[in-house]
Coordinates of C-alpha atoms in Angstrom, one line a residue:
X1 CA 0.0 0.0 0.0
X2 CA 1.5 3.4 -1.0
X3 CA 2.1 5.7 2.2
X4 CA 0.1 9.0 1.9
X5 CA 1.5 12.1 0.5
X6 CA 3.4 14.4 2.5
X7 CA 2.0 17.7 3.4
X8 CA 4.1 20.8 2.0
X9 CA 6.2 21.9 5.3
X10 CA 8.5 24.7 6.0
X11 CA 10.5 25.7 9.1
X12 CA 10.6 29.6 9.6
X13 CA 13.0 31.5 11.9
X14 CA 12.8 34.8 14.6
X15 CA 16.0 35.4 15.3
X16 CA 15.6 37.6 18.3
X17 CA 13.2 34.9 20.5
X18 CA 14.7 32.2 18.5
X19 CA 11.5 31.0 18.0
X20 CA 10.3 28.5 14.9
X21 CA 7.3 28.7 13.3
X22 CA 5.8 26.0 11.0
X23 CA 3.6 26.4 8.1
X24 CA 2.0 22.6 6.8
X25 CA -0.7 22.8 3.9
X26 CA -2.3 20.2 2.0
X27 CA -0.6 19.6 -1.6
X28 CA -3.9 19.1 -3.7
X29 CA -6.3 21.6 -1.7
X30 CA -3.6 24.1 -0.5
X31 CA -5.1 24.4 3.0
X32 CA -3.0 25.2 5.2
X33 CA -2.1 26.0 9.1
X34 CA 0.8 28.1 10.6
X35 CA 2.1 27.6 14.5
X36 CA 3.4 29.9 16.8
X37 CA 3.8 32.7 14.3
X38 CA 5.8 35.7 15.6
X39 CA 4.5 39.2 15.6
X40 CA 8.0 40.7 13.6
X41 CA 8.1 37.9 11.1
X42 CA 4.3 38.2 10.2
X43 CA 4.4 40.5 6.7
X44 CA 7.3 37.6 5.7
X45 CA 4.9 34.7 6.6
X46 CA 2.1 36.4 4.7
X47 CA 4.3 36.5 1.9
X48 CA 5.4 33.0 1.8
X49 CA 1.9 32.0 2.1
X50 CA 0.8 34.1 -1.0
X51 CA 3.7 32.6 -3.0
X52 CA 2.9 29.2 -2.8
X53 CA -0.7 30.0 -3.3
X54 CA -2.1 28.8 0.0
X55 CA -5.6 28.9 2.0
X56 CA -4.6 29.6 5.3
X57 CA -7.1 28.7 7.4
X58 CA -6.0 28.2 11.4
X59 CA -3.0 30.0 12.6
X60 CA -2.3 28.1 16.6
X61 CA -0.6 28.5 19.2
X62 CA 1.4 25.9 21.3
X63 CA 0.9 27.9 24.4
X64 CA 0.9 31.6 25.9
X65 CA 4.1 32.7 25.0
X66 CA 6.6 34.9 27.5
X67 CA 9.0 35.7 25.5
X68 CA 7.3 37.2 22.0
X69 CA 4.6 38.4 20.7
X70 CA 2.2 36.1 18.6
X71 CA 1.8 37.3 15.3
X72 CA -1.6 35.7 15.0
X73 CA -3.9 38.9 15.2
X74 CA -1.8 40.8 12.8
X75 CA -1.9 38.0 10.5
X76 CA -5.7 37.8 11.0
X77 CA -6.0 41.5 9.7
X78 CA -4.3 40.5 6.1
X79 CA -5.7 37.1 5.5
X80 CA -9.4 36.8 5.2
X81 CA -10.9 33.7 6.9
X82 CA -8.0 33.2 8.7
X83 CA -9.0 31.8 12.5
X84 CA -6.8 31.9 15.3
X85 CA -6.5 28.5 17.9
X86 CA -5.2 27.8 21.6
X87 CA -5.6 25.6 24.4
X88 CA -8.7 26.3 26.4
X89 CA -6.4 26.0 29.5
X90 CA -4.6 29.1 28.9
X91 CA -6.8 31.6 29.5
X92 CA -6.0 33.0 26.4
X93 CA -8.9 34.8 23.4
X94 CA -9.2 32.8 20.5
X95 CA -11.4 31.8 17.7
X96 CA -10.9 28.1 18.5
X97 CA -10.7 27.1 22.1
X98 CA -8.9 23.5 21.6
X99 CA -9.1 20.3 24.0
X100 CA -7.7 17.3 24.4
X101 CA -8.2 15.3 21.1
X102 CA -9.4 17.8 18.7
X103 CA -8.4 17.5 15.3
X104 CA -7.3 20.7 13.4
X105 CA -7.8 19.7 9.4
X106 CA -6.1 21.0 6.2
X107 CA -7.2 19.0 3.4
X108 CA -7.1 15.4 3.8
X109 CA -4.3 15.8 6.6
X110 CA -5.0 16.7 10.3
X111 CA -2.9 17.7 13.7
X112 CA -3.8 16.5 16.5
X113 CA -4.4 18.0 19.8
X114 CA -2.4 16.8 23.0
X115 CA -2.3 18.5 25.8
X116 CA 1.2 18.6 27.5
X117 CA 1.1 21.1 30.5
X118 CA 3.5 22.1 32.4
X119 CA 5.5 24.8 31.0
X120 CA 2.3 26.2 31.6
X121 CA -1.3 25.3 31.9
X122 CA -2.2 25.5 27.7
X123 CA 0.5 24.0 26.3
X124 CA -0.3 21.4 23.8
X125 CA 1.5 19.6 21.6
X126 CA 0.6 18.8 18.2
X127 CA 1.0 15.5 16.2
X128 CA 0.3 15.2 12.6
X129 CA -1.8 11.9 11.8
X130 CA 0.1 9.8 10.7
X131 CA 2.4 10.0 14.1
X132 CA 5.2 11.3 11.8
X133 CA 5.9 14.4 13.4
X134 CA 4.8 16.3 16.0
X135 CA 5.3 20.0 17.3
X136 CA 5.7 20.4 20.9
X137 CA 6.1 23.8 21.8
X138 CA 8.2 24.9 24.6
X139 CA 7.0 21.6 26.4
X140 CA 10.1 19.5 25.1
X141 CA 12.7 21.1 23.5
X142 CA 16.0 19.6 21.8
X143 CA 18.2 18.1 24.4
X144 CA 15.9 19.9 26.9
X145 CA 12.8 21.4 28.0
X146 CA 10.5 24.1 29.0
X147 CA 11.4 25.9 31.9
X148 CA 8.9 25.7 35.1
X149 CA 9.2 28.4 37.2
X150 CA 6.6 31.0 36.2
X151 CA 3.0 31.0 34.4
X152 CA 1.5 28.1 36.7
X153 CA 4.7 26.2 35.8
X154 CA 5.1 22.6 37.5
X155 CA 8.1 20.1 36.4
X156 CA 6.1 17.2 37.8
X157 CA 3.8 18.6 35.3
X158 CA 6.0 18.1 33.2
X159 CA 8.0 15.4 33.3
X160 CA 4.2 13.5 33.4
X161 CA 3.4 15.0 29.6
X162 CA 6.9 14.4 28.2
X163 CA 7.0 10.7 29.5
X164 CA 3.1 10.1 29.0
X165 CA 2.4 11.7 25.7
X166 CA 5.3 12.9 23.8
X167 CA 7.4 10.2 24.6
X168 CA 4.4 7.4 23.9
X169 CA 4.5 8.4 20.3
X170 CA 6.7 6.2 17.5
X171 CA 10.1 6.3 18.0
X172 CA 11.2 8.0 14.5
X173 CA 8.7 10.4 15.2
X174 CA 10.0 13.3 14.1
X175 CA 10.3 16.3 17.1
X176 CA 10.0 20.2 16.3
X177 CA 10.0 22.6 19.3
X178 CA 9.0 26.2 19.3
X179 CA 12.8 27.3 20.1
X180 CA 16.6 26.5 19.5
X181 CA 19.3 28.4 21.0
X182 CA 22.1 26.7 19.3
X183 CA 21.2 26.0 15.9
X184 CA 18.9 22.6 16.1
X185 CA 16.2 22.2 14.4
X186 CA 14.5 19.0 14.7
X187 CA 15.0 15.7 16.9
X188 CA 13.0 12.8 17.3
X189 CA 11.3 10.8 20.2
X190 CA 13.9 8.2 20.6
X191 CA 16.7 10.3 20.7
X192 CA 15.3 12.2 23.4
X193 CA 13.8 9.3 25.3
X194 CA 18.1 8.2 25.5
X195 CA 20.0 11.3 24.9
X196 CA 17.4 14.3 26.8
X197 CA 19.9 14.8 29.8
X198 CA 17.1 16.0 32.2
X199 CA 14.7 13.8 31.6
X200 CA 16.2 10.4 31.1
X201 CA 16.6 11.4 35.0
X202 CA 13.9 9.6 37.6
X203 CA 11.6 12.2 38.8
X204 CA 12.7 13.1 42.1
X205 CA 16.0 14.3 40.1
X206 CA 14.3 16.1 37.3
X207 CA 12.5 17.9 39.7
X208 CA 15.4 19.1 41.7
X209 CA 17.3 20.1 38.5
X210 CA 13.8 22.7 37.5
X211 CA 13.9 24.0 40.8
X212 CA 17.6 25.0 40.9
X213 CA 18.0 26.4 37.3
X214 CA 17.7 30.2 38.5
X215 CA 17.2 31.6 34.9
X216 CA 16.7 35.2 34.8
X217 CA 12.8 35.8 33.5
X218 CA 12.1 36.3 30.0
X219 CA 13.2 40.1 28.8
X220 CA 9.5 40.2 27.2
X221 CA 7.4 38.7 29.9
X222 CA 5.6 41.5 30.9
X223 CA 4.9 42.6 27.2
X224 CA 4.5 39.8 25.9
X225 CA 1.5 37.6 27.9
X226 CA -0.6 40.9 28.5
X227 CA -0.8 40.7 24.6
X228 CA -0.8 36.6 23.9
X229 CA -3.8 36.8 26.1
X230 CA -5.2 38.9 23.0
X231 CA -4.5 37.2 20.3
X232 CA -1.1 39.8 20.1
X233 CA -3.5 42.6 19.6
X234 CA -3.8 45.3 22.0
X235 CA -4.9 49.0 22.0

């Protein structure tokens, strides 16, 4: 039996949050989704989308971001139709509030909603049907994770989604977080299961390694989840 097309897939960069956001569409329909835009980088996404011709119809977000601005209400204002999506756990406006187990469809391809909290309350993860790949936000990241200490953080949270849902998945499952600092851009379920130095840790540990990380808070925090809680759009 042949395996089912591929959806179209780009990986876009902001350099100063070092965020990534990915734009999938359909190949035959052309309907598409972006997640996690970023505010800067919206008039450049726009553009891509109008080059290769796409319907974008659901622009989502992983989670309330802390450290930029989500480019999804700008991006509402220049495509028409356009809806924005988040987890009904953050507390956050959007068109589509999502749960556990929604599907979010572009042609005959779909992502599916899991929720992964911890980082904070909304974050989800999203896997694309077939189990190929799956975008998980700030809740794992390459050879790491989301930090825990702000925005209802909790690393036995956590370490719970990572081990229950992200890391139930296929092994060649392909991994893209929402950030890289040094240059990664994908991973994929098994090498995170062996390689993922915090949490290839028991729990006790993993939570002791959270608690003691003492980052400095986001230079955007107080910016930036006044807005997210708008869509990015504020008077």
């Amino acid at each position: 039996m042949a395996k089912p097309e591929a959806p179209i897939f780009r990986q876009l960069f902001e350099s100063e949050s070092s965020t990534y956001t990915y734009l999938l569409a359909d190949r035959n329909t052309k309907e598409a989704v972006i997640i996690d835009p970023v505010k800067e980088t919206v008039d450049r996404d726009v553009k891509f989308v109008k080059e290769l011709g796409l319907n974008l119809k659901i622009a989502v977000n992983t989670h309330c971001h802390a450290d930029h601005v989500t480019g999804t209400g700008l991006m509402k204002k220049q495509i028409e139709g356009l809806k924005s999506a988040i987890s009904k756990h953050s507390g956050a406006s959007a068109d589509i509030q999502l749960s556990e187990g929604d599907n979010i469809t572009f042609g005959k391809h779909c992502l599916i909603v899991r929720e992964t909290p911890g980082h904070t309350d909304g974050c989800i993860t999203l896997v694309l049907g077939d189990k190929s790949m799956a975008f998980t936000g700030d809740a794992l990241l390459i050879r790491g994770c989301g930090r825990t200490d702000f925005q209802q953080g909790s690393p036995e949270r956590l370490y719970k989604s990572i081990h229950e849902v992200v890391f139930q998945l296929p092994e060649d499952c392909l991994l893209y977080p929402a950030h890289d600092y040094k240059g990664q851009t994908v991973t994929t379920v098994g090498e995170e299961r062996k390689y993922n130095p915090r949490l290839t840790k028991k729990l006790e540990e993993f939570v002791k390694i959270m608690d003691n990380l003492n980052l400095p808070k986001p230079k955007k925090i107080d910016i930036a989840v006044p807005a997210n809680l708008l869509c990015g759009l504020q008077d």
